């Protein structure tokens, strides 16, 4: 079945705590809140046939006691009753908004519309990321790995859309789709492709030419590295002069 004709599957999903995770922090508190199923419901949407991720599972998780309805994406196709570790959940700030539904039938219609918008966004982002793979490998001059980790080695300027990233090993360049926070009632979320190194990030339009974007980022990265080296040299020279002054003062 093609990616443009993916079915929407509504199922119950199970979530479990990651025993290796540390306590504390807002994200940890949020993930721990998933454990109490007394007032929570998790509905999953499987998206398969993706060119790079192969399959993703969206989990819409609602809690009456906290008044929250949030969206998570995990890599792989999770069937009904599957247990998902909290460390495998990527929080995507594109949430359902069913408040305008007058009854259950209307809520179902809104759910299908909004879940379809998110599904289409995931399909589009994964397809574009796959197109980036070849020019990234050619221009970066290194191998490119596909990383499905929830946590990346770089900080991004916007939330991630899916737990899939391209990593060029030699320049340590990470490429992954990002999105803007919004409810799915507003339609398909605005998206872009983030290129990131340890201290440099840029976001390019999803429809932009991958080769042009990679060349632009590598050029900016080279200029950034040169400017950083000049600042470090300048700082080192300043420290040396300061130490000379301190030495002269001590001799007097």
XYZ file of N, CA and C in Angstrom:
756
model
N 0.850 -1.199 0.000
C 0.000 0.000 0.000
C 0.882 1.245 0.000
N 0.563 2.226 -0.814
C 1.395 3.419 -0.910
C 1.222 4.293 0.311
N 2.206 5.188 0.505
C 2.164 6.070 1.674
C 1.014 7.056 1.592
N 0.501 7.326 0.397
C -0.594 8.279 0.253
C -1.947 7.667 0.576
N -2.000 6.361 0.800
C -3.263 5.698 1.095
C -3.167 4.882 2.386
N -2.550 5.481 3.381
C -2.360 4.784 4.647
C -3.652 4.783 5.447
N -4.032 3.650 6.014
C -5.245 3.607 6.827
C -5.007 4.199 8.204
N -6.059 4.691 8.822
C -5.991 5.164 10.199
C -6.493 4.047 11.095
N -5.660 3.649 12.039
C -5.996 2.556 12.937
C -6.103 3.070 14.362
N -7.241 2.879 15.002
C -7.464 3.337 16.367
C -7.351 2.149 17.303
N -6.387 2.205 18.228
C -6.139 1.086 19.116
C -5.751 1.590 20.492
N -5.838 0.721 21.497
C -5.346 1.041 22.826
C -3.857 0.718 22.890
N -3.075 1.596 23.486
C -1.636 1.386 23.628
C -1.277 1.378 25.104
N -0.285 0.567 25.463
C 0.189 0.489 26.835
C 1.525 1.213 26.940
N 1.737 1.904 28.068
C 2.959 2.654 28.285
C 3.594 2.195 29.577
N 4.918 2.132 29.594
C 5.601 1.720 30.810
C 6.741 2.675 31.127
N 7.144 2.708 32.398
C 8.217 3.581 32.833
C 9.561 3.019 32.409
N 10.482 3.927 32.081
C 11.848 3.535 31.778
C 12.614 3.433 33.087
N 13.074 2.237 33.497
C 13.738 2.095 34.780
C 15.077 2.813 34.848
N 15.648 3.196 33.708
C 16.936 3.874 33.698
C 16.823 5.389 33.705
N 15.599 5.904 33.617
C 15.432 7.349 33.557
C 15.613 7.962 34.934
N 16.085 9.222 34.959
C 16.305 9.912 36.212
C 15.035 10.645 36.625
N 14.824 10.759 37.948
C 13.669 11.478 38.461
C 13.913 12.976 38.361
N 12.818 13.751 38.354
C 12.931 15.195 38.342
C 12.856 15.754 36.940
N 12.487 17.030 36.860
C 12.394 17.689 35.567
C 10.994 17.595 35.009
N 10.611 18.627 34.243
C 9.248 18.679 33.725
C 8.943 17.528 32.789
N 9.903 17.181 31.917
C 9.656 16.109 30.954
C 9.493 14.771 31.664
N 10.314 14.558 32.708
C 10.205 13.298 33.441
C 8.866 13.205 34.164
N 8.423 14.322 34.757
C 7.130 14.326 35.435
C 6.007 14.043 34.448
N 6.145 14.606 33.263
C 5.135 14.368 32.231
C 5.105 12.899 31.850
N 6.269 12.297 31.651
C 6.309 10.899 31.245
C 5.825 9.982 32.374
N 6.137 10.337 33.599
C 5.674 9.515 34.713
C 4.150 9.585 34.827
N 3.578 10.704 34.413
C 2.128 10.845 34.468
C 1.435 9.854 33.543
N 2.157 9.360 32.533
C 1.574 8.400 31.610
C 1.302 7.055 32.275
N 1.912 6.820 33.437
C 1.840 5.497 34.043
C 0.496 5.228 34.706
N -0.134 6.273 35.203
C -1.387 6.103 35.926
C -2.524 6.022 34.925
N -3.023 4.815 34.696
C -4.062 4.641 33.676
C -5.470 4.744 34.238
N -5.584 5.176 35.503
C -6.910 5.239 36.115
C -7.792 6.283 35.450
N -7.187 7.347 34.944
C -7.976 8.398 34.304
C -7.381 8.766 32.954
N -6.697 7.821 32.341
C -6.017 8.108 31.085
C -6.467 7.152 29.987
N -6.425 7.666 28.761
C -6.731 6.860 27.578
C -5.660 7.132 26.532
N -5.138 6.076 25.923
C -4.155 6.211 24.855
C -4.727 5.586 23.589
N -4.745 6.361 22.520
C -5.226 5.889 21.228
C -4.076 6.001 20.230
N -3.823 4.936 19.483
C -2.671 4.941 18.585
C -3.089 4.973 17.119
N -2.205 5.535 16.328
C -2.371 5.642 14.875
C -1.084 5.150 14.233
N -1.164 4.061 13.485
C 0.020 3.514 12.844
C 0.168 4.066 11.429
N 1.398 4.495 11.098
C 1.706 5.025 9.776
C 2.821 4.151 9.198
N 2.516 3.396 8.178
C 3.490 2.464 7.611
C 3.799 2.826 6.164
N 4.737 2.089 5.567
C 5.106 2.339 4.182
C 5.962 3.564 3.987
N 6.641 4.031 5.028
C 7.474 5.221 4.923
C 8.833 4.864 4.320
N 9.394 5.720 3.457
C 10.639 5.369 2.765
C 11.861 5.312 3.675
N 11.894 6.103 4.744
C 13.066 6.145 5.611
C 12.787 5.535 6.986
N 11.703 5.939 7.606
C 11.358 5.413 8.932
C 10.708 4.032 8.861
N 10.195 3.661 7.711
C 9.473 2.410 7.495
C 8.106 2.432 8.178
N 8.088 2.614 9.493
C 6.806 2.667 10.205
C 6.947 3.525 11.458
N 5.892 4.282 11.747
C 5.812 5.088 12.959
C 4.476 4.826 13.627
N 4.422 5.033 14.925
C 3.161 4.940 15.646
C 2.935 6.236 16.416
N 1.812 6.865 16.157
C 1.417 8.067 16.881
C 0.555 7.640 18.060
N 0.812 8.214 19.220
C 0.004 7.920 20.406
C -0.606 9.220 20.903
N -1.927 9.297 20.829
C -2.663 10.416 21.407
C -3.027 10.015 22.838
N -2.544 10.771 23.796
C -2.711 10.389 25.203
C -3.466 11.473 25.957
N -4.622 11.098 26.511
C -5.441 12.058 27.235
C -5.602 11.688 28.700
N -5.557 12.691 29.570
C -5.761 12.485 31.013
C -6.805 13.476 31.513
N -7.881 12.931 32.083
C -8.946 13.784 32.595
C -8.495 14.554 33.830
N -7.724 13.887 34.716
C -7.341 14.535 35.966
C -6.371 15.694 35.742
N -5.520 15.610 34.711
C -4.581 16.689 34.422
C -5.110 17.649 33.354
N -6.202 17.258 32.711
C -6.757 18.097 31.652
C -5.824 18.220 30.462
N -5.152 17.137 30.116
C -4.178 17.180 29.018
C -4.553 16.198 27.918
N -4.273 16.594 26.700
C -4.430 15.745 25.519
C -3.194 15.976 24.665
N -2.266 15.025 24.687
C -0.955 15.245 24.101
C -0.607 14.172 23.072
N 0.353 14.513 22.229
C 0.730 13.663 21.103
C 2.178 13.197 21.247
N 2.368 11.900 21.026
C 3.707 11.309 21.042
C 3.872 10.488 19.768
N 5.122 10.389 19.308
C 5.440 9.554 18.151
C 6.576 8.619 18.542
N 6.438 7.345 18.196
C 7.488 6.371 18.461
C 7.813 5.626 17.175
N 9.042 5.192 17.055
C 9.458 4.488 15.842
C 8.955 3.048 15.861
N 8.540 2.559 14.708
C 8.074 1.189 14.579
C 6.561 1.101 14.564
N 6.063 -0.043 14.166
C 4.626 -0.290 14.120
C 4.210 -1.022 15.385
N 3.504 -0.338 16.264
C 3.085 -0.904 17.547
C 1.650 -1.408 17.423
N 1.463 -2.669 17.671
C 0.122 -3.247 17.582
C -0.637 -3.034 18.877
N -1.920 -3.345 18.865
C -2.769 -3.168 20.039
C -2.215 -3.964 21.213
N -2.153 -3.309 22.380
C -1.659 -3.963 23.575
C -0.156 -3.926 23.746
N 0.553 -3.331 22.787
C 2.008 -3.254 22.880
C 2.418 -2.308 23.999
N 3.453 -2.697 24.748
C 4.001 -1.830 25.786
C 5.077 -0.936 25.186
N 4.974 0.358 25.433
C 5.924 1.336 24.905
C 6.648 1.998 26.062
N 7.978 1.922 26.081
C 8.758 2.564 27.135
C 8.709 4.076 26.975
N 8.718 4.776 28.097
C 8.664 6.235 28.053
C 9.851 6.812 27.305
N 11.002 6.145 27.346
C 12.197 6.642 26.675
C 12.097 6.534 25.159
N 11.087 5.813 24.651
C 10.880 5.677 23.207
C 9.866 6.680 22.674
N 9.330 7.528 23.540
C 8.280 8.454 23.143
C 8.845 9.834 22.831
N 8.573 10.318 21.625
C 8.941 11.673 21.249
C 7.713 12.565 21.389
N 7.784 13.567 22.239
C 6.676 14.505 22.406
C 6.634 15.446 21.220
N 5.521 15.426 20.498
C 5.321 16.287 19.339
C 4.198 17.267 19.685
N 4.471 18.566 19.725
C 3.478 19.541 20.198
C 2.415 19.884 19.170
N 1.817 18.877 18.565
C 0.715 19.042 17.619
C -0.430 18.179 18.134
N -1.301 18.758 18.932
C -2.289 17.990 19.684
C -3.688 18.085 19.083
N -4.475 17.066 19.371
C -5.882 17.078 18.959
C -6.637 18.189 19.671
N -7.646 18.725 19.007
C -8.552 19.704 19.613
C -9.970 19.327 19.201
N -10.679 18.648 20.095
C -12.032 18.156 19.813
C -13.090 18.921 20.575
N -12.718 20.066 21.136
C -13.628 20.805 22.013
C -14.868 21.313 21.290
N -14.789 21.548 20.003
C -15.924 22.097 19.253
C -16.924 21.034 18.826
N -16.654 19.768 19.136
C -17.585 18.694 18.754
C -18.847 18.753 19.606
N -20.007 18.677 18.960
C -21.283 18.710 19.685
C -21.661 17.347 20.249
N -21.163 16.277 19.628
C -21.490 14.939 20.095
C -20.362 13.990 19.697
N -20.549 12.705 20.017
C -19.503 11.718 19.729
C -19.250 11.588 18.240
N -20.293 11.622 17.445
C -20.125 11.489 15.992
C -19.279 12.624 15.439
N -19.536 13.846 15.923
C -18.756 14.989 15.471
C -17.309 14.884 15.956
N -17.121 14.364 17.173
C -15.767 14.179 17.699
C -14.988 13.178 16.855
N -15.652 12.115 16.404
C -14.993 11.135 15.550
C -14.574 11.763 14.216
N -15.436 12.610 13.677
C -15.117 13.267 12.411
C -13.907 14.191 12.572
N -13.906 14.952 13.663
C -12.790 15.855 13.911
C -11.499 15.070 14.151
N -11.631 13.953 14.864
C -10.445 13.131 15.110
C -9.846 12.637 13.801
N -10.686 12.133 12.909
C -10.199 11.610 11.627
C -9.522 12.720 10.824
N -10.133 13.914 10.795
C -9.542 15.032 10.055
C -8.180 15.416 10.616
N -8.117 15.517 11.935
C -6.883 15.987 12.560
C -5.797 14.915 12.546
N -6.180 13.670 12.781
C -5.204 12.583 12.720
C -4.668 12.432 11.300
N -5.517 12.641 10.306
C -5.082 12.577 8.916
C -4.081 13.683 8.608
N -4.324 14.888 9.153
C -3.396 16.000 8.943
C -2.020 15.669 9.516
N -1.992 15.070 10.706
C -0.712 14.701 11.301
C -0.045 13.579 10.518
N -0.848 12.591 10.113
C -0.301 11.500 9.314
C 0.328 12.022 8.028
N -0.359 12.935 7.331
C 0.165 13.494 6.091
C 1.458 14.268 6.341
N 1.521 14.953 7.487
C 2.736 15.685 7.834
C 3.903 14.728 8.046
N 3.654 13.622 8.720
C 4.709 12.635 8.956
C 5.179 12.008 7.646
N 4.236 11.679 6.782
C 4.587 11.081 5.482
C 5.419 12.062 4.660
N 4.983 13.319 4.614
C 5.707 14.319 3.841
C 7.102 14.559 4.375
N 7.230 14.663 5.704
C 8.531 14.926 6.313
C 9.484 13.758 6.100
N 8.997 12.545 6.252
C 9.852 11.379 6.075
C 10.296 11.248 4.619
N 9.405 11.535 3.699
C 9.739 11.459 2.276
C 10.814 12.478 1.914
N 10.670 13.706 2.412
C 11.662 14.742 2.137
C 13.005 14.383 2.766
N 12.981 13.853 3.989
C 14.224 13.477 4.652
C 14.959 12.389 3.863
N 14.205 11.485 3.273
C 14.813 10.439 2.454
C 15.482 11.037 1.214
N 14.874 12.084 0.659
C 15.461 12.757 -0.502
C 16.781 13.426 -0.119
N 16.896 13.844 1.142
C 18.114 14.520 1.605
C 19.295 13.557 1.730
N 19.039 12.277 1.869
C 20.095 11.337 2.245
C 21.246 11.320 1.230
N 20.941 11.207 -0.049
C 22.001 11.098 -1.053
C 22.830 12.375 -1.178
N 22.193 13.568 -1.343
C 23.027 14.781 -1.438
C 23.803 15.062 -0.151
N 23.265 14.691 0.993
C 23.994 14.886 2.242
C 25.256 14.038 2.267
N 25.153 12.784 1.838
C 26.313 11.901 1.804
C 27.350 12.393 0.794
N 26.892 12.857 -0.363
C 27.811 13.321 -1.403
C 28.555 14.582 -0.977
N 27.836 15.538 -0.404
C 28.431 16.830 -0.101
C 29.168 16.853 1.226
N 28.730 16.023 2.170
C 29.407 15.983 3.467
C 30.671 15.138 3.402
N 30.798 14.311 2.346
C 31.987 13.505 2.177
C 32.154 12.440 3.233
N 31.055 11.895 3.716
C 31.123 10.852 4.747
C 29.886 9.986 4.663
N 29.894 8.911 5.416
C 28.713 8.067 5.474
C 27.583 8.748 6.223
N 26.365 8.358 5.913
C 25.189 8.927 6.565
C 24.408 7.811 7.240
N 24.198 7.940 8.529
C 23.446 6.948 9.299
C 22.041 7.461 9.562
N 21.096 6.532 9.699
C 19.720 6.873 10.066
C 19.561 6.613 11.559
N 19.218 7.642 12.300
C 19.130 7.575 13.763
C 17.663 7.703 14.178
N 17.161 6.728 14.926
C 15.773 6.765 15.400
C 15.694 7.101 16.894
N 16.753 7.679 17.435
C 16.766 8.026 18.856
C 15.820 9.191 19.148
N 15.211 9.146 20.321
C 14.386 10.265 20.765
C 15.276 11.441 21.160
N 16.412 11.155 21.790
C 17.359 12.186 22.198
C 18.503 12.254 21.193
N 18.782 13.460 20.698
C 19.885 13.667 19.772
C 21.073 14.322 20.484
N 22.223 14.320 19.826
C 23.436 14.884 20.415
C 23.520 16.387 20.253
N 22.573 16.989 19.551
C 22.572 18.436 19.319
C 21.240 19.025 19.770
N 21.265 20.316 20.064
C 20.037 21.034 20.409
C 19.448 21.650 19.148
N 18.124 21.591 19.046
C 17.444 22.091 17.859
C 16.655 23.360 18.195
N 16.449 24.227 17.204
C 15.727 25.478 17.463
C 14.213 25.332 17.454
N 13.714 24.143 17.143
C 12.267 23.911 17.070
C 11.997 22.456 17.434
N 10.751 22.126 17.819
C 10.428 20.732 18.176
C 10.558 19.789 16.986
N 10.982 18.562 17.259
C 11.071 17.553 16.219
C 9.683 17.029 15.870
N 9.539 16.575 14.621
C 8.257 16.039 14.176
C 8.225 14.518 14.230
N 9.362 13.869 14.016
C 9.396 12.411 14.041
C 10.750 11.938 14.562
N 10.792 10.749 15.161
C 12.033 10.242 15.742
C 12.956 9.610 14.708
N 13.264 10.366 13.666
C 14.168 9.906 12.614
C 15.048 11.077 12.209
N 16.347 10.813 12.129
C 17.295 11.851 11.744
C 18.387 11.235 10.895
N 18.964 12.048 10.017
C 20.152 11.667 9.261
C 21.365 12.240 9.975
N 22.406 11.424 10.121
C 23.622 11.871 10.800
C 24.814 11.635 9.882
N 25.424 12.734 9.418
C 26.655 12.643 8.628
C 27.814 12.508 9.611
N 28.500 11.386 9.564
C 29.451 11.041 10.627
C 30.669 11.954 10.666
N 31.230 12.326 9.511
C 32.477 13.092 9.506
C 32.301 14.513 10.038
N 31.334 15.309 9.501
C 31.153 16.650 10.056
C 30.244 16.674 11.290
N 29.777 15.501 11.718
C 28.860 15.402 12.862
C 27.661 16.330 12.663
N 27.078 16.200 11.486
C 25.934 17.024 11.085
C 24.657 16.213 11.198
N 23.669 16.765 11.898
C 22.385 16.106 12.099
C 21.314 16.832 11.294
N 20.505 16.075 10.561
C 19.421 16.634 9.756
C 18.127 15.935 10.155
N 17.115 16.710 10.512
C 15.853 16.096 10.946
C 14.701 17.085 10.754
N 13.485 16.610 10.482
C 12.337 17.508 10.333
C 11.925 18.097 11.676
N 11.521 19.353 11.648
C 11.011 20.031 12.842
C 9.674 20.681 12.487
N 8.949 21.088 13.514
C 7.622 21.666 13.288
C 7.383 22.801 14.262
N 6.279 23.492 14.055
C 5.856 24.558 14.955
C 4.716 24.045 15.820
N 4.726 24.396 17.095
C 3.677 23.955 18.007
C 2.337 24.573 17.610
N 1.304 23.714 17.492
C -0.047 24.187 17.178
C -1.006 23.019 17.356
N -2.290 23.303 17.509
C -3.260 22.220 17.575
C -3.548 21.730 16.164
N -3.939 20.479 16.054
C -4.232 19.908 14.745
C -5.537 20.442 14.163
N -6.311 21.157 14.986
C -7.513 21.798 14.462
C -7.149 22.874 13.444
N -5.925 23.375 13.523
C -5.455 24.390 12.582
C -4.894 23.772 11.309
N -4.976 22.449 11.186
C -4.508 21.784 9.986
C -3.090 21.272 10.107
N -2.540 20.918 8.984
C -1.199 20.349 8.931
C -0.181 21.339 9.490
N 0.651 20.909 10.430
C 1.576 21.851 11.082
C 2.659 22.342 10.132
N 3.071 23.605 10.269
C 4.199 24.116 9.469
C 5.461 23.338 9.805
N 6.240 23.011 8.774
C 7.406 22.160 8.982
C 8.624 22.718 8.287
N 9.775 22.217 8.686
C 11.028 22.573 8.050
C 12.035 21.464 8.289
N 13.219 21.607 7.694
C 14.312 20.659 7.898
C 15.417 21.376 8.661
N 15.753 20.853 9.828
C 16.795 21.454 10.649
C 18.127 20.777 10.377
N 19.157 21.595 10.145
C 20.539 21.118 10.056
C 21.252 21.620 11.308
N 21.933 20.733 11.994
C 22.516 21.130 13.273
C 23.853 20.450 13.520
N 24.787 21.249 14.017
C 26.008 20.757 14.615
C 25.997 21.178 16.078
N 27.062 20.926 16.796
C 27.053 21.147 18.233
C 26.696 22.577 18.616
N 27.192 23.564 17.876
C 26.957 24.963 18.243
C 26.400 25.790 17.090
N 25.762 25.124 16.122
C 25.213 25.833 14.975
C 23.989 25.104 14.456
N 22.893 25.842 14.228
C 21.675 25.245 13.689
C 21.040 26.190 12.666
N 20.399 25.589 11.676
C 19.617 26.348 10.703
C 18.418 25.510 10.301
N 17.296 26.189 10.015
C 16.089 25.506 9.560
C 15.773 25.974 8.143
N 15.592 25.004 7.247
C 15.294 25.304 5.840
C 13.863 24.876 5.518
N 13.220 25.549 4.570
C 11.863 25.140 4.162
C 11.852 23.695 3.678
N 10.772 23.005 3.964
C 10.676 21.593 3.613
C 10.807 21.372 2.102
N 10.311 22.327 1.327
C 10.310 22.161 -0.132
C 11.588 22.671 -0.790
N 12.552 23.151 -0.007
C 13.780 23.694 -0.574
C 14.644 22.573 -1.155
N 15.591 22.958 -2.012
C 16.477 21.990 -2.657
C 17.502 21.476 -1.647
N 17.539 20.170 -1.389
C 18.470 19.637 -0.383
C 19.923 19.978 -0.674
N 20.347 19.879 -1.937
C 21.743 20.160 -2.271
C 22.106 21.601 -1.941
N 21.223 22.534 -2.300
C 21.478 23.936 -1.998
C 21.566 24.153 -0.491
N 20.665 23.501 0.261
C 20.639 23.668 1.713
C 21.905 23.118 2.366
N 22.339 21.939 1.921
C 23.547 21.342 2.500
C 24.760 22.208 2.200
N 24.873 22.692 0.957
C 25.989 23.557 0.605
C 25.969 24.836 1.424
N 24.790 25.411 1.588
C 24.662 26.634 2.380
C 25.085 26.390 3.823
N 24.624 25.286 4.399
C 24.961 25.015 5.800
C 26.452 24.753 5.960
N 27.049 23.977 5.067
C 28.482 23.691 5.164
C 29.308 24.967 5.022
N 28.842 25.888 4.170
C 29.542 27.165 4.015
C 29.430 27.992 5.301
N 28.228 28.051 5.851
C 28.027 28.786 7.100
C 28.821 28.144 8.239
N 28.851 26.808 8.258
C 29.584 26.102 9.301
C 31.079 26.394 9.211
N 31.615 26.453 7.980
C 33.037 26.764 7.810
C 33.344 28.180 8.278
N 32.472 29.139 7.929
C 32.659 30.514 8.381
C 32.557 30.602 9.903
N 31.623 29.860 10.467
C 31.462 29.855 11.915
C 32.695 29.283 12.604
N 33.248 28.200 12.058
C 34.435 27.580 12.646
C 35.631 28.533 12.567
N 35.764 29.250 11.448
C 36.862 30.199 11.288
C 36.724 31.354 12.278
N 35.508 31.885 12.412
C 35.281 32.980 13.355
C 35.542 32.536 14.787
N 35.143 31.303 15.100
C 35.374 30.775 16.440
C 36.864 30.628 16.716
N 37.621 30.140 15.725
C 39.066 29.991 15.902
C 39.732 31.348 16.107
N 39.276 32.367 15.362
C 39.837 33.709 15.527
C 39.526 34.263 16.910
N 38.317 34.022 17.411
C 37.967 34.505 18.754
C 38.810 33.813 19.811
N 39.044 32.517 19.638
C 39.853 31.779 20.608
C 41.301 32.269 20.584
N 41.824 32.533 19.372
C 43.186 33.061 19.264
C 43.279 34.438 19.932
N 42.271 35.263 19.698
C 42.246 36.601 20.287
C 42.183 36.510 21.815
N 41.355 35.625 22.304
C 41.233 35.456 23.750
C 42.549 34.953 24.355
N 43.195 33.999 23.670
C 44.459 33.464 24.165
C 45.532 34.546 24.213
N 45.566 35.397 23.166
C 46.533 36.493 23.152
C 46.267 37.473 24.283
N 45.005 37.751 24.544
C 44.650 38.654 25.637
C 45.097 38.095 26.978
N 44.889 36.798 27.179
C 45.311 36.163 28.428
C 46.821 36.230 28.583
N 47.569 35.991 27.498
C 49.028 36.051 27.548
C 49.503 37.443 27.946
N 48.894 38.483 27.363
C 49.272 39.849 27.722
C 48.943 40.144 29.173
N 47.828 39.653 29.643
C 47.454 39.863 31.046
C 48.464 39.195 31.979
N 48.873 38.000 31.627
C 49.857 37.280 32.446
C 51.196 37.987 32.450
N 51.564 38.611 31.300
C 52.801 39.382 31.242
C 52.735 40.582 32.173
N 51.575 41.274 32.154
C 51.399 42.393 33.069
C 51.488 41.961 34.522
N 50.885 40.832 34.822
C 50.912 40.313 36.189
C 52.325 39.955 36.591
N 53.087 39.393 35.653
C 54.475 39.039 35.935
C 55.313 40.287 36.178
N 55.124 41.346 35.366
C 55.874 42.600 35.544
C 55.565 43.212 36.900
N 54.273 43.144 37.264
C 53.892 43.729 38.563
C 54.537 42.990 39.708
N 54.658 41.655 39.573
C 55.245 40.863 40.642
C 56.726 41.133 40.783
N 57.430 41.393 39.629
C 58.868 41.645 39.690
C 59.172 42.966 40.362
N 58.211 43.921 40.212
C 58.447 45.237 40.833
C 58.193 45.165 42.294
